[in-house]
Coordinates of C-alpha atoms in Angstrom, one line a residue:
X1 CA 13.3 -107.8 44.3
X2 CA 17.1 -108.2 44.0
X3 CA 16.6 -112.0 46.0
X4 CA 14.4 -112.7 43.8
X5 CA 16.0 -112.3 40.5
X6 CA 18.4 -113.8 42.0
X7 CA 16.5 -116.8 42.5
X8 CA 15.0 -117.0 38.9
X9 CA 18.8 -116.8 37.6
X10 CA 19.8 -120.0 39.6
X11 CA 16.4 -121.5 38.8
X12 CA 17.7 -122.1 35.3
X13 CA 20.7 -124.1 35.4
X14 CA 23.9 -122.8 35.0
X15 CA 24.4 -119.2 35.9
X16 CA 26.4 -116.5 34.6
X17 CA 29.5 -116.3 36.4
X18 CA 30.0 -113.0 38.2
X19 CA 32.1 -110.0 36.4
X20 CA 35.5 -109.7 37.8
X21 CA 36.0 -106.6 39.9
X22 CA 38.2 -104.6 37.7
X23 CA 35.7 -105.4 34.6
X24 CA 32.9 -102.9 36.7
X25 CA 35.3 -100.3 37.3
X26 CA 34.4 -97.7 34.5
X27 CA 36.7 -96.4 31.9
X28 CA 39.7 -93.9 33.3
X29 CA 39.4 -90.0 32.7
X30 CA 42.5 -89.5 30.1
X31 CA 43.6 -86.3 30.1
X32 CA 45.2 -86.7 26.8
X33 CA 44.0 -88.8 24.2
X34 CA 45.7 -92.1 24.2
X35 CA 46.5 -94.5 20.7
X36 CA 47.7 -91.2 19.2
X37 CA 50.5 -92.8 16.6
X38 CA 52.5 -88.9 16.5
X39 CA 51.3 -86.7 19.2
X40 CA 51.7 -82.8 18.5
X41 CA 55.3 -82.6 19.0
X42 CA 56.1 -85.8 16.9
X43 CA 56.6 -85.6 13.5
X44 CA 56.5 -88.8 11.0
X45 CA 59.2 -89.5 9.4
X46 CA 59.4 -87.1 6.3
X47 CA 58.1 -88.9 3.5
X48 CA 55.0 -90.1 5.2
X49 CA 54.6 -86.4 6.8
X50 CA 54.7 -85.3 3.7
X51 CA 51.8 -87.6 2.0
X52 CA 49.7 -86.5 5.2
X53 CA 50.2 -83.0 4.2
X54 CA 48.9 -83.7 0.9
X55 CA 45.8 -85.5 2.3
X56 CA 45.4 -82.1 4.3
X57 CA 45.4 -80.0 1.6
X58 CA 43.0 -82.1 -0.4
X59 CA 40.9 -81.9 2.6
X60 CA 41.0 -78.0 2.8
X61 CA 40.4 -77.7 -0.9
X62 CA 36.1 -78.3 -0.4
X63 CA 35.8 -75.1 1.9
X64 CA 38.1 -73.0 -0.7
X65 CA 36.7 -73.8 -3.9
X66 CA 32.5 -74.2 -2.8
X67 CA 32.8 -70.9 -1.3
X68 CA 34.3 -68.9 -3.8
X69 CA 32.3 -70.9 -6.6
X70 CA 29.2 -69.7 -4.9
X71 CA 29.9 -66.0 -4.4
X72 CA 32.3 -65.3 -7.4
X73 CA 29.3 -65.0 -9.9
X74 CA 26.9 -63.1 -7.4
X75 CA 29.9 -60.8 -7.6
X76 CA 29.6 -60.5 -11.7
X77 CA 32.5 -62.3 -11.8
X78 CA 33.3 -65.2 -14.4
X79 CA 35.4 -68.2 -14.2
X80 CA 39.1 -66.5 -14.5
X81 CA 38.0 -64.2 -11.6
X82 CA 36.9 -67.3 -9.5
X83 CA 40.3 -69.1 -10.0
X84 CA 41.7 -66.3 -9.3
X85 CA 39.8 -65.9 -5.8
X86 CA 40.4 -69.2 -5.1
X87 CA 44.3 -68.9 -5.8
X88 CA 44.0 -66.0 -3.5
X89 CA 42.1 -67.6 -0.4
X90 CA 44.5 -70.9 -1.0
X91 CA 47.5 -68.5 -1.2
X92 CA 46.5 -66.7 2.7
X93 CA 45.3 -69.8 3.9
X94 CA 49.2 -71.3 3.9
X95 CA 50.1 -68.3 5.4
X96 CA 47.3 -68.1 8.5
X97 CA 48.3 -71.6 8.8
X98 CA 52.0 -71.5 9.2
X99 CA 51.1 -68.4 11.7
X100 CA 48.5 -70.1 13.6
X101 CA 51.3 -72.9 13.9
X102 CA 54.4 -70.9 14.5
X103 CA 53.0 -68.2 16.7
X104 CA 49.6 -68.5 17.4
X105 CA 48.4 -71.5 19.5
X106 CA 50.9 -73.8 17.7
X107 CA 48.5 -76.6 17.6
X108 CA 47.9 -78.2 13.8
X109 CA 45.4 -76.3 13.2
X110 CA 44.6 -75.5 8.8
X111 CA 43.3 -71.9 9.0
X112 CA 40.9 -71.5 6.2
X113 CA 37.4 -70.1 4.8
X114 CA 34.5 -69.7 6.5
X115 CA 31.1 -70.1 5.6
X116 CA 30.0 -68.1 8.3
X117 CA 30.9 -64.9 6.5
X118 CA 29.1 -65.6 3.7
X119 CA 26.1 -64.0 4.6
X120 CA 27.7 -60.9 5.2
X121 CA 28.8 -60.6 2.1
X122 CA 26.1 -61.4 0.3
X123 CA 24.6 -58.6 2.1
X124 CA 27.2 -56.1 0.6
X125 CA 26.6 -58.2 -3.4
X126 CA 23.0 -56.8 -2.5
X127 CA 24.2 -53.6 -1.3
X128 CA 21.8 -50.8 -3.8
X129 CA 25.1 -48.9 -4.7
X130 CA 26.2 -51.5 -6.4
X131 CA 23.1 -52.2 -9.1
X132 CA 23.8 -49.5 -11.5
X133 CA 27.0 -50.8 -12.5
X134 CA 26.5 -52.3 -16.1
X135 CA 30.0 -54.0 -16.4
X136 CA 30.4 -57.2 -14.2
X137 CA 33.8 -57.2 -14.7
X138 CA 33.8 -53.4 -12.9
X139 CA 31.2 -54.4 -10.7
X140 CA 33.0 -57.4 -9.5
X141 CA 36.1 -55.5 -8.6
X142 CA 33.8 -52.6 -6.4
X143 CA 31.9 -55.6 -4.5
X144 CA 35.6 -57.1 -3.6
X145 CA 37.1 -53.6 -2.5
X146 CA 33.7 -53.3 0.0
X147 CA 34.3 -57.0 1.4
X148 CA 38.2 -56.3 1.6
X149 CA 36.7 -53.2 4.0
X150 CA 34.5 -54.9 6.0
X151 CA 37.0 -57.5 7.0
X152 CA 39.6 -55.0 7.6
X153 CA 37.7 -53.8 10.0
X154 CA 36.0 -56.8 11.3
X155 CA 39.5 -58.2 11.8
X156 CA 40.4 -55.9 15.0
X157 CA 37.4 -57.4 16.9
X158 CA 39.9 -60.5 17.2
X159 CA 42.8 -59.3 17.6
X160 CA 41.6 -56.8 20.0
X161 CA 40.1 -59.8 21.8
X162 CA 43.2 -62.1 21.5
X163 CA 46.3 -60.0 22.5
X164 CA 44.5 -58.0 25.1
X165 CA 43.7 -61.5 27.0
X166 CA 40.1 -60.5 27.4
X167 CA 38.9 -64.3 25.5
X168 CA 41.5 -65.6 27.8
X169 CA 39.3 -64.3 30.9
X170 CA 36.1 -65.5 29.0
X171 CA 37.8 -68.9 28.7
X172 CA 38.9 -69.6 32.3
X173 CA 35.1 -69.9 33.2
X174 CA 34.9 -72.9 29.9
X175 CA 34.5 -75.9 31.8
X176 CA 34.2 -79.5 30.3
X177 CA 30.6 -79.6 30.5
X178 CA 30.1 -76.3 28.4
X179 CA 32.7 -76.8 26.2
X180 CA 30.9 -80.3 24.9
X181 CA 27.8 -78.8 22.9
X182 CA 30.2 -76.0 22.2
X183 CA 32.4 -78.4 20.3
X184 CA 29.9 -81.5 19.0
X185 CA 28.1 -78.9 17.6
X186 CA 31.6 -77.1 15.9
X187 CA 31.4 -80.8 14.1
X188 CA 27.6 -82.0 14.2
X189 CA 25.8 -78.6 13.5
X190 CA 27.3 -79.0 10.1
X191 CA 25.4 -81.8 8.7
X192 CA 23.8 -79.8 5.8
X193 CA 27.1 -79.8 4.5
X194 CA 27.2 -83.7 4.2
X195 CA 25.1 -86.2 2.9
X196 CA 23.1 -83.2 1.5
X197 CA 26.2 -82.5 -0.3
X198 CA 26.7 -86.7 -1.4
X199 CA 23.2 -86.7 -2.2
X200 CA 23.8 -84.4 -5.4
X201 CA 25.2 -86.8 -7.0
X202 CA 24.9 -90.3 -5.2
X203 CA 26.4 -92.1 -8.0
X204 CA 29.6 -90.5 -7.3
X205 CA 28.8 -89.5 -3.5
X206 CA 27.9 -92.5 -1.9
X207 CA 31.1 -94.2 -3.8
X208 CA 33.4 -92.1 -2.1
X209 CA 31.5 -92.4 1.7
X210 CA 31.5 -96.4 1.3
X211 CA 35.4 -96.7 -0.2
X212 CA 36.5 -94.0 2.4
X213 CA 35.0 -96.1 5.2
X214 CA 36.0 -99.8 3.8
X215 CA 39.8 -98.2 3.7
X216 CA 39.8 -96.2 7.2
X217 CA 37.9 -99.0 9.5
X218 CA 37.3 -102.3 7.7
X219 CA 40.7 -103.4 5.5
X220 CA 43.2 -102.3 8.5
X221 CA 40.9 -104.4 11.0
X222 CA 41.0 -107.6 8.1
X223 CA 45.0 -107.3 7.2
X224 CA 46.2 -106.7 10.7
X225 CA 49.7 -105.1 9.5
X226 CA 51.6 -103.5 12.1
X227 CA 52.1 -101.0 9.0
X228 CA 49.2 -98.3 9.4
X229 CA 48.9 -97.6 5.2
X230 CA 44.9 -98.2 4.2
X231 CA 43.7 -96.3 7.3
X232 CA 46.3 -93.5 7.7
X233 CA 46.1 -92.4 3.7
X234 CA 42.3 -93.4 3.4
X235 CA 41.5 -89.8 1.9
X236 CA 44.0 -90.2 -0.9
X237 CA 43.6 -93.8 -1.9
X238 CA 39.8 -93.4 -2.3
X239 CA 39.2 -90.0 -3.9
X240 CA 41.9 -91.5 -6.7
X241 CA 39.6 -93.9 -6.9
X242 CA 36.1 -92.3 -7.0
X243 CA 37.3 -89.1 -9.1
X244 CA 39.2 -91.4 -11.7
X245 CA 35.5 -93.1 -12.1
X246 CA 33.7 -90.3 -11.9
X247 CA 36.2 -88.7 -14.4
X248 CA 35.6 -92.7 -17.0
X249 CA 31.6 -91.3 -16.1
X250 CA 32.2 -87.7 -17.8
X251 CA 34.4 -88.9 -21.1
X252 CA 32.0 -91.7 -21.5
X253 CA 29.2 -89.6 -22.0
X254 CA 27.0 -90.3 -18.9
X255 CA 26.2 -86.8 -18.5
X256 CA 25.9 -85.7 -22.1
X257 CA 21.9 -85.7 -22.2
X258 CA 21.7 -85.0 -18.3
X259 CA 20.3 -81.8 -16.6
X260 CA 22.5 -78.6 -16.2
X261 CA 22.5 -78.9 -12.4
X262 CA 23.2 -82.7 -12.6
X263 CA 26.3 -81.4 -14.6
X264 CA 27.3 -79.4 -12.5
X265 CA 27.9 -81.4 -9.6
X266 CA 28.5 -85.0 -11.6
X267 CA 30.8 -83.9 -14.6
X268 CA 35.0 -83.8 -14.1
X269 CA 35.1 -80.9 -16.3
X270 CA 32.9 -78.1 -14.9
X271 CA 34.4 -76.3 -12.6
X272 CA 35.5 -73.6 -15.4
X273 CA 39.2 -73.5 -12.6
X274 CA 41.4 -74.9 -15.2
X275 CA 41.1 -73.3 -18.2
X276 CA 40.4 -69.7 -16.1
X277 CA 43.6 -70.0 -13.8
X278 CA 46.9 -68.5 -15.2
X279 CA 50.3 -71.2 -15.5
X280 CA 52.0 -68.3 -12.6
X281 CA 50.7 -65.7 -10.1
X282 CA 51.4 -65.6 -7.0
X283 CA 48.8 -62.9 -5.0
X284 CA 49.4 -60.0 -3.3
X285 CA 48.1 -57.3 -1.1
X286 CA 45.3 -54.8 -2.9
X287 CA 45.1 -56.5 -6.4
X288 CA 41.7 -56.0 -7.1
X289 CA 42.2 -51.9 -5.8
X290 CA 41.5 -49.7 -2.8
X291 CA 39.1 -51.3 -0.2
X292 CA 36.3 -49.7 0.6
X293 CA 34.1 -48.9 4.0
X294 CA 31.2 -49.2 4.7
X295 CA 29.8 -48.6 8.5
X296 CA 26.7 -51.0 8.6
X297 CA 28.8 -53.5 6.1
X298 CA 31.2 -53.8 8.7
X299 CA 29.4 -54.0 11.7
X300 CA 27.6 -56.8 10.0
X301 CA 31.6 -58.8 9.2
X302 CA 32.1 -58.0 13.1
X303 CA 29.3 -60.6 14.1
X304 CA 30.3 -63.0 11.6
X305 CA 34.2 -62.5 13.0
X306 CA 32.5 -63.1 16.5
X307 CA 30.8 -66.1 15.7
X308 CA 34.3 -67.4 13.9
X309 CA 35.7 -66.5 17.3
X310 CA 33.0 -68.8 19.2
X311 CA 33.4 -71.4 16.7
X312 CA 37.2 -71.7 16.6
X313 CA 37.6 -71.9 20.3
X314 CA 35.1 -75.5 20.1
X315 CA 37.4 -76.6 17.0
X316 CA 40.4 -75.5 19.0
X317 CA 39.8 -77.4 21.9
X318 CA 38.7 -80.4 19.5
X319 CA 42.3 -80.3 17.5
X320 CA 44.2 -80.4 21.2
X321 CA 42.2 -83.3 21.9
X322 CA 43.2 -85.0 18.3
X323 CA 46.9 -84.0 19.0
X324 CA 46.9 -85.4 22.2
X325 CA 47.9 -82.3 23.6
X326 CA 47.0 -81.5 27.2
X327 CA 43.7 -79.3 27.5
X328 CA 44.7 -75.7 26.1
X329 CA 45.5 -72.8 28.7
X330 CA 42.9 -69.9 28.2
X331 CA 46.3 -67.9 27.2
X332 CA 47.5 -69.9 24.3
X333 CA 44.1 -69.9 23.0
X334 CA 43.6 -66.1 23.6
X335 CA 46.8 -65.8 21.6
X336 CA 45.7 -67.8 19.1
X337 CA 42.3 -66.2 18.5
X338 CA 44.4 -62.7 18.3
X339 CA 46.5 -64.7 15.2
X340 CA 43.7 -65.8 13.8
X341 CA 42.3 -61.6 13.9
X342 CA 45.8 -61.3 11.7
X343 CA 44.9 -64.1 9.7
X344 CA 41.2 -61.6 8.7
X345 CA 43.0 -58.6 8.4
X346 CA 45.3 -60.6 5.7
X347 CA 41.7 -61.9 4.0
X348 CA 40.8 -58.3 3.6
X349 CA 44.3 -57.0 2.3
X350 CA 44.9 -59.5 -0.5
X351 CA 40.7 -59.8 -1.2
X352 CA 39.8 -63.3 -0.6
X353 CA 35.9 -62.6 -0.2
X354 CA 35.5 -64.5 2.8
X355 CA 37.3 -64.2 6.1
X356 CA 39.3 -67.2 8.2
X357 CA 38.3 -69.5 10.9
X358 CA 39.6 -73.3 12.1
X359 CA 39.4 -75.3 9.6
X360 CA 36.4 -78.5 11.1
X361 CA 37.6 -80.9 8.5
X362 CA 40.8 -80.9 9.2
X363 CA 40.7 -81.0 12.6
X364 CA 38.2 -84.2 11.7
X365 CA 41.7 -85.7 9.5
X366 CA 43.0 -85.3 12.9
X367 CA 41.4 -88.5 14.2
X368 CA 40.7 -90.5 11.2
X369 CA 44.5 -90.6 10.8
X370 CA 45.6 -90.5 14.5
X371 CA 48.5 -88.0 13.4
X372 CA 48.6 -85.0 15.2
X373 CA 52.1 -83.9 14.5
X374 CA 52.3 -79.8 14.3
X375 CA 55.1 -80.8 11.2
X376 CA 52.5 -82.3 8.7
X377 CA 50.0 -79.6 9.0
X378 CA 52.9 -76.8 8.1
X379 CA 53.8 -79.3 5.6
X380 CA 49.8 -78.8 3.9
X381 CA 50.6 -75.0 3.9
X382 CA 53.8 -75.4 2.3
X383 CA 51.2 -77.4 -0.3
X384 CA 48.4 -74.8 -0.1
X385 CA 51.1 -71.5 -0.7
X386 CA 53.0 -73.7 -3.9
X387 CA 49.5 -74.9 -5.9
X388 CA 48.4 -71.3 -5.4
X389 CA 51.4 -69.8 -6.8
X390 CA 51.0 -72.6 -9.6
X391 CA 47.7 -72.0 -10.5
X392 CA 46.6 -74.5 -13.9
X393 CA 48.3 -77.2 -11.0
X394 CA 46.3 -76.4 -8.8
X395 CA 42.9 -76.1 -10.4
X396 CA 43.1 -79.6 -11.2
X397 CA 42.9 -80.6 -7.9
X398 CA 40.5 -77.9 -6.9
X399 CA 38.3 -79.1 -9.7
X400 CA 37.5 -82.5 -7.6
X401 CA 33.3 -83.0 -7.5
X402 CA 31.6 -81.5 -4.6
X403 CA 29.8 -84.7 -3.3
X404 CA 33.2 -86.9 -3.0
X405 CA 34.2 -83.1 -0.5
X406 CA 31.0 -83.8 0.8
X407 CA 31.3 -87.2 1.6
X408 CA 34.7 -87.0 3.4
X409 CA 32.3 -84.0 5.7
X410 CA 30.3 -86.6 6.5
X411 CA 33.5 -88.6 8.4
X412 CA 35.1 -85.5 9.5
X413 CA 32.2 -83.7 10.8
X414 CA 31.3 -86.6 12.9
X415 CA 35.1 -87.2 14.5
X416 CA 34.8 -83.2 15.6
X417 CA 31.1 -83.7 16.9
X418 CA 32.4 -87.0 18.7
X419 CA 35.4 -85.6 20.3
X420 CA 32.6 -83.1 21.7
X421 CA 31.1 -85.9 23.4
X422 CA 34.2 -87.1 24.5
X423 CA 34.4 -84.2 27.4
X424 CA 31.6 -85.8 29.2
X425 CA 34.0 -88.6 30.6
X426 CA 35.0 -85.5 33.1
X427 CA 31.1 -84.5 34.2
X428 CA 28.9 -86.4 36.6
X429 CA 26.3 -87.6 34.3
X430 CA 23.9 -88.8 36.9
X431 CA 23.7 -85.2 38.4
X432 CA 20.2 -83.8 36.9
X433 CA 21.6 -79.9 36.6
X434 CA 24.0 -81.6 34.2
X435 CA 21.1 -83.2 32.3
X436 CA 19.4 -80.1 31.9
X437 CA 22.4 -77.5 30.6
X438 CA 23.4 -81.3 28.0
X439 CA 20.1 -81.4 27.2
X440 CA 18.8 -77.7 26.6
X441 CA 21.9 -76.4 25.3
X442 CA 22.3 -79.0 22.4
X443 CA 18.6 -78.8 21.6
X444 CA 18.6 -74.8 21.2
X445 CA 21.5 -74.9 19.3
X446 CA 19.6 -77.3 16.8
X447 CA 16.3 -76.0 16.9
X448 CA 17.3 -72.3 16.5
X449 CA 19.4 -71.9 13.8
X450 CA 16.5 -74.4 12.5
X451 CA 14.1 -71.4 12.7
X452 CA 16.4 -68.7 11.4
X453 CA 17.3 -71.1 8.3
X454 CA 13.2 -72.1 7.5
X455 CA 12.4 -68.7 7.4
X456 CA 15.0 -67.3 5.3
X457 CA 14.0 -70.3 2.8
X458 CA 11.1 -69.2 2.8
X459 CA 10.7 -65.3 2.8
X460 CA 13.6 -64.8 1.3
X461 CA 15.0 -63.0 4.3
X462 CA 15.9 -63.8 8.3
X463 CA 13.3 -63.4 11.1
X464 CA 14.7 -59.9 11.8
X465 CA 13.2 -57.5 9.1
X466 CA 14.2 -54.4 10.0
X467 CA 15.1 -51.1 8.1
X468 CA 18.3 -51.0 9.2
X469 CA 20.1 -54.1 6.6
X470 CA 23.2 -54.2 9.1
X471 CA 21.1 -55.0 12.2
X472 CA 19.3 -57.4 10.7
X473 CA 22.8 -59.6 9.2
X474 CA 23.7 -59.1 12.9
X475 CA 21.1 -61.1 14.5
X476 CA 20.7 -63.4 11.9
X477 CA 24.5 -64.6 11.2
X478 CA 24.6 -64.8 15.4
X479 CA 21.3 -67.0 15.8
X480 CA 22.1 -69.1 12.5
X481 CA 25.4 -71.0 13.9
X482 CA 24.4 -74.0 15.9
X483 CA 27.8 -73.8 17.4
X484 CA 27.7 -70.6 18.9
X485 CA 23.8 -70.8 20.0
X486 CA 24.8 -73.7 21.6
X487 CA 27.9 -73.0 23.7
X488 CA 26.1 -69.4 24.5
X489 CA 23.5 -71.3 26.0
X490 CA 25.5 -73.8 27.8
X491 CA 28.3 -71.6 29.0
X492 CA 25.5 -68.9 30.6
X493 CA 23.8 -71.6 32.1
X494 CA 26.9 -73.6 33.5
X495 CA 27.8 -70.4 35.3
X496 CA 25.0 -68.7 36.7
X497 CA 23.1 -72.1 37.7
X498 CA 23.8 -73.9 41.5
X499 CA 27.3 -71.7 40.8
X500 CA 28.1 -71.7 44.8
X501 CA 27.0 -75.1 45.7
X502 CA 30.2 -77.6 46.8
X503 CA 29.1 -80.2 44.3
X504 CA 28.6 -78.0 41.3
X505 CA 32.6 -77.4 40.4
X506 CA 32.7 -81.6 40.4
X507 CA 29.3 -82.4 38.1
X508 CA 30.9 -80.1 35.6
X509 CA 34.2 -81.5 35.5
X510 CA 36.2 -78.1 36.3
X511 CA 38.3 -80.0 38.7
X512 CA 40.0 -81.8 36.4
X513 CA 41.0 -78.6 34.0
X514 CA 42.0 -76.7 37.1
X515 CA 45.8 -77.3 36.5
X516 CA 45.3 -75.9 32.9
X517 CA 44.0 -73.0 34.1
X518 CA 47.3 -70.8 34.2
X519 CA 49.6 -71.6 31.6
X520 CA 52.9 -72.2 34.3
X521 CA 50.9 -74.6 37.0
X522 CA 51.3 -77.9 34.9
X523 CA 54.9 -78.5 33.0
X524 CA 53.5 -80.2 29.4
X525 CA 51.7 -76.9 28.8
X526 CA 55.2 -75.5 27.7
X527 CA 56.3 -78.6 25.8
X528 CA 53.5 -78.1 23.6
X529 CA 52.1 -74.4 23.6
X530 CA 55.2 -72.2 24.2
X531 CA 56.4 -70.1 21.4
X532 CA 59.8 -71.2 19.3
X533 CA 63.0 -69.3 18.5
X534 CA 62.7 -67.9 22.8
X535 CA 60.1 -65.9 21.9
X536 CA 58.4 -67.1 24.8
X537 CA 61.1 -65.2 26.9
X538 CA 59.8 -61.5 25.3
X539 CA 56.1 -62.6 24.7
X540 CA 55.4 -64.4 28.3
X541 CA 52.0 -66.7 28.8
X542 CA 50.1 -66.6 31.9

């Protein structure tokens, strides 16, 4: 067969001239992520760090307003008590992130809300001991003090986890070909969140997609300056852009005849944050009263901590890729996940509503900037803390239309989910046993949560019905994340299947994270994770 294609080629003339050797060779494994303009360590100089710490805390903004926005008037609250809440999640968020930065696994990682909590605590908004209350105000305050509980307590499942080094033991069996559905799916699995989001209002939406993508990818390629502006400050330059048009849309009377909904998510002026946040607050521990327990309630905020848990640790290993930091020791990210346990327990003290995780969209800003200097990202909290504090300042910015958030998702999402990918460079992809725990792994953790989200649609509750309301939120929040079904799936399988055979360790790629495996065996592992001030000489990593 080969002869005679062979023939047919010099049958027509003039042949192809044979590839050079080195042009078959395939790409090199890269450890660390090369064309990084400021690796972890690096920092910009200051006035450029400090615009990219802006764009970080415009990116962070979408997770801390949507949130709150939904569950604030499920709560019987109104729009001063939704600025507020917001003021409150920004206000911890700096904090967790400076932690998470100083202390935890000092990567630049934003720590901020979760949407994996919300279910939780929608369960305790629906909680019967709170319907009789007349007064929303009064019942607002009561259906805080029982979420402040239920993260207080759901908060020691991570720290528990993290500073005993039990997630660092789970970790050392992560291998490259677990951790990629684990972490395309910490990126991918959130495509509701996008183009969904855009499609709300596409007039403004799709705008902000196109302009974000002309400015990252298409005017640095045409211009060819040596000077990284367009693509580096993308975010900026083209929500100043959409949102000053979508803002000529709103005065010029677009909307005025339009439907509520379309208002909503279209109008400049809706978002009820300006005119409800005060000039100067700055939050603090138990404003909204004494938490509250509740066992089942907090059973319910320990699964969603645990999915957080899962979910961070793909979005962690993502953001060391982004930085290009060498693969994380499983004791640098157990201490991390025990900071980020801090960073609950500090959600259910000063009452945010919603506990903490990695923020996926930042860690996305990661790439499309190619900065992933530790300095900027404490720079955003230093941003997050002081708009907090200054509350009508910050609502303006908080007050940006959901479908230009949305559309930046849609970039974001896809850098994480692509850095995911990225892993398999280490994996024998011709070895069918990796086909099979890819393939199975991704697909479950699509088509599951798929299931679990359908039915609730539909009935109005999750497949698992039972009488016990805790249970149920336990099983459903689990089998809802795509992340988590997916890396449970692919981690079980990677472990138990062929384990022993010789060729096994090589298809899955632990080879090449072997050196990472204790936190002393390769010398960049203290460059970038060990702890500042000498801390590292009282507090030791393994």
């Amino acid at each position: 067969m080969a002869g005679a294609g062979g023939g047919g080629g010099g049958g027509g003339g003039g042949a192809a001239p044979a590839p050079k050797q080195d042009e078959l060779v395939p790409h090199p494994v890269r450890e660390q992520l090369p064309n990084i303009s400021y690796c972890i360590t690096s920092p910009p100089p200051l006035p450029e760090a400090i615009l990219l710490g802006f764009q970080h805390y415009l990116v962070m903004l979408g997770t801390t307003v949507i949130i709150p926005t939904a569950l604030v008037p499920q709560m019987g609250g109104g729009n001063e008590e939704k600025a507020r809440v917001i003021q409150t999640l920004l206000f911890v968020a700096g904090i967790n992130t400076l932690l998470q930065t100083f202390f935890g696994t000092r990567l630049p990682a934003v720590i901020g809300g979760s949407y994996t909590f919300v279910v939780p605590t929608i369960s305790i908004i629906l909680a019967g001991r709170y319907s009789n209350i007349a007064d929303p105000h009064e019942k607002f305050k009561r259906i805080m003090r029982g979420t402040q509980g239920a993260l207080i307590v759901a908060s020691t499942l991570q720290i528990i986890l993290g500073f005993s080094g039990l997630w660092r033991n789970v970790a050392r069996y992560l291998s490259p070909l677990s951790a990629v559905p684990l972490v395309a799916l910490a990126g991918f699995g959130l495509y509701e969140l996008g183009f969904p989001g855009v499609a709300k209002c596409i007039e403004i939406g799709l705008p902000q997609l196109i302009i974000l993508i002309i400015f990252s990818q298409y005017i640095p390629q045409a211009i060819h300056s040596r000077k990284l502006v367009f693509d580096r400050f993308a975010v900026i330059f083209s929500v100043a852009i959409v949102w000053l048009y979508a803002f000529i849309l709103t005065v010029g009377g677009a909307y005025r005849n339009a439907a509520p909904k379309t208002q909503q998510h279209c109008r400049t002026d809706r978002s009820g944050l300006v005119g409800g946040a005060p000039w100067i607050r700055i939050p603090y521990p138990f404003q909204w009263g004494t938490p509250t327990f509740d066992a089942g309630e907090a059973f319910a905020m320990m699964a969603a901590s645990f999915v957080a848990l899962v979910e961070s640790t793909g979005t962690f290993i993502a953001i060391a890729r982004y930085a290009s930091a060498t693969p994380l020791p499983p004791s640098i990210l157990s201490r991390g996940v025990g900071w980020q346990g801090i960073g609950i327990l500090l959600d259910g003290l000063f009452g945010t509503a919603n506990g903490s995780t990695v923020s996926v969209e930042n860690a996305g800003l990661l790439g499309l900037t190619r900065v992933g200097s530790r300095r900027v990202v404490q720079i955003s909290a230093g941003f997050m803390i002081f708009f907090s504090i200054l509350g009508k300042f910050g609502a303006v910015f908080a007050s940006i239309p959901g479908p230009i958030i949305a559309a930046l998702y849609c970039l974001f999402f896809a850098y994480v989910g692509a850095v995911g990918l990225s892993f398999l460079q280490f994996c024998n992809l011709n070895s069918f046993r990796t086909k099979f725990i890819l393939g199975f792994s991704v697909f479950m953790g699509l088509s599951v949560p798929q299931y679990f989200n359908e039915y609730t649609l539909v009935a109005g509750y999750g497949p698992v019905h039972t009488g016990a309301r805790w249970f149920n939120d336990i099983i459903n929040v689990i089998f809802s994340s795509e992340a988590f079904v997916a890396g449970l799936v692919a981690y079980f399988l990677d472990n138990t299947l062929q384990r022993h055979e010789s060729a096994t360790r090589k298809d899955s790629g632990r080879h090449f994270w072997q050196r990472y495996r204790s936190f002393g065996t390769d010398p960049r592992s203290e460059e970038f994770y060990s702890l500042p001030f000498n801390l590292h000489k009282f507090f030791p990593s393994v």
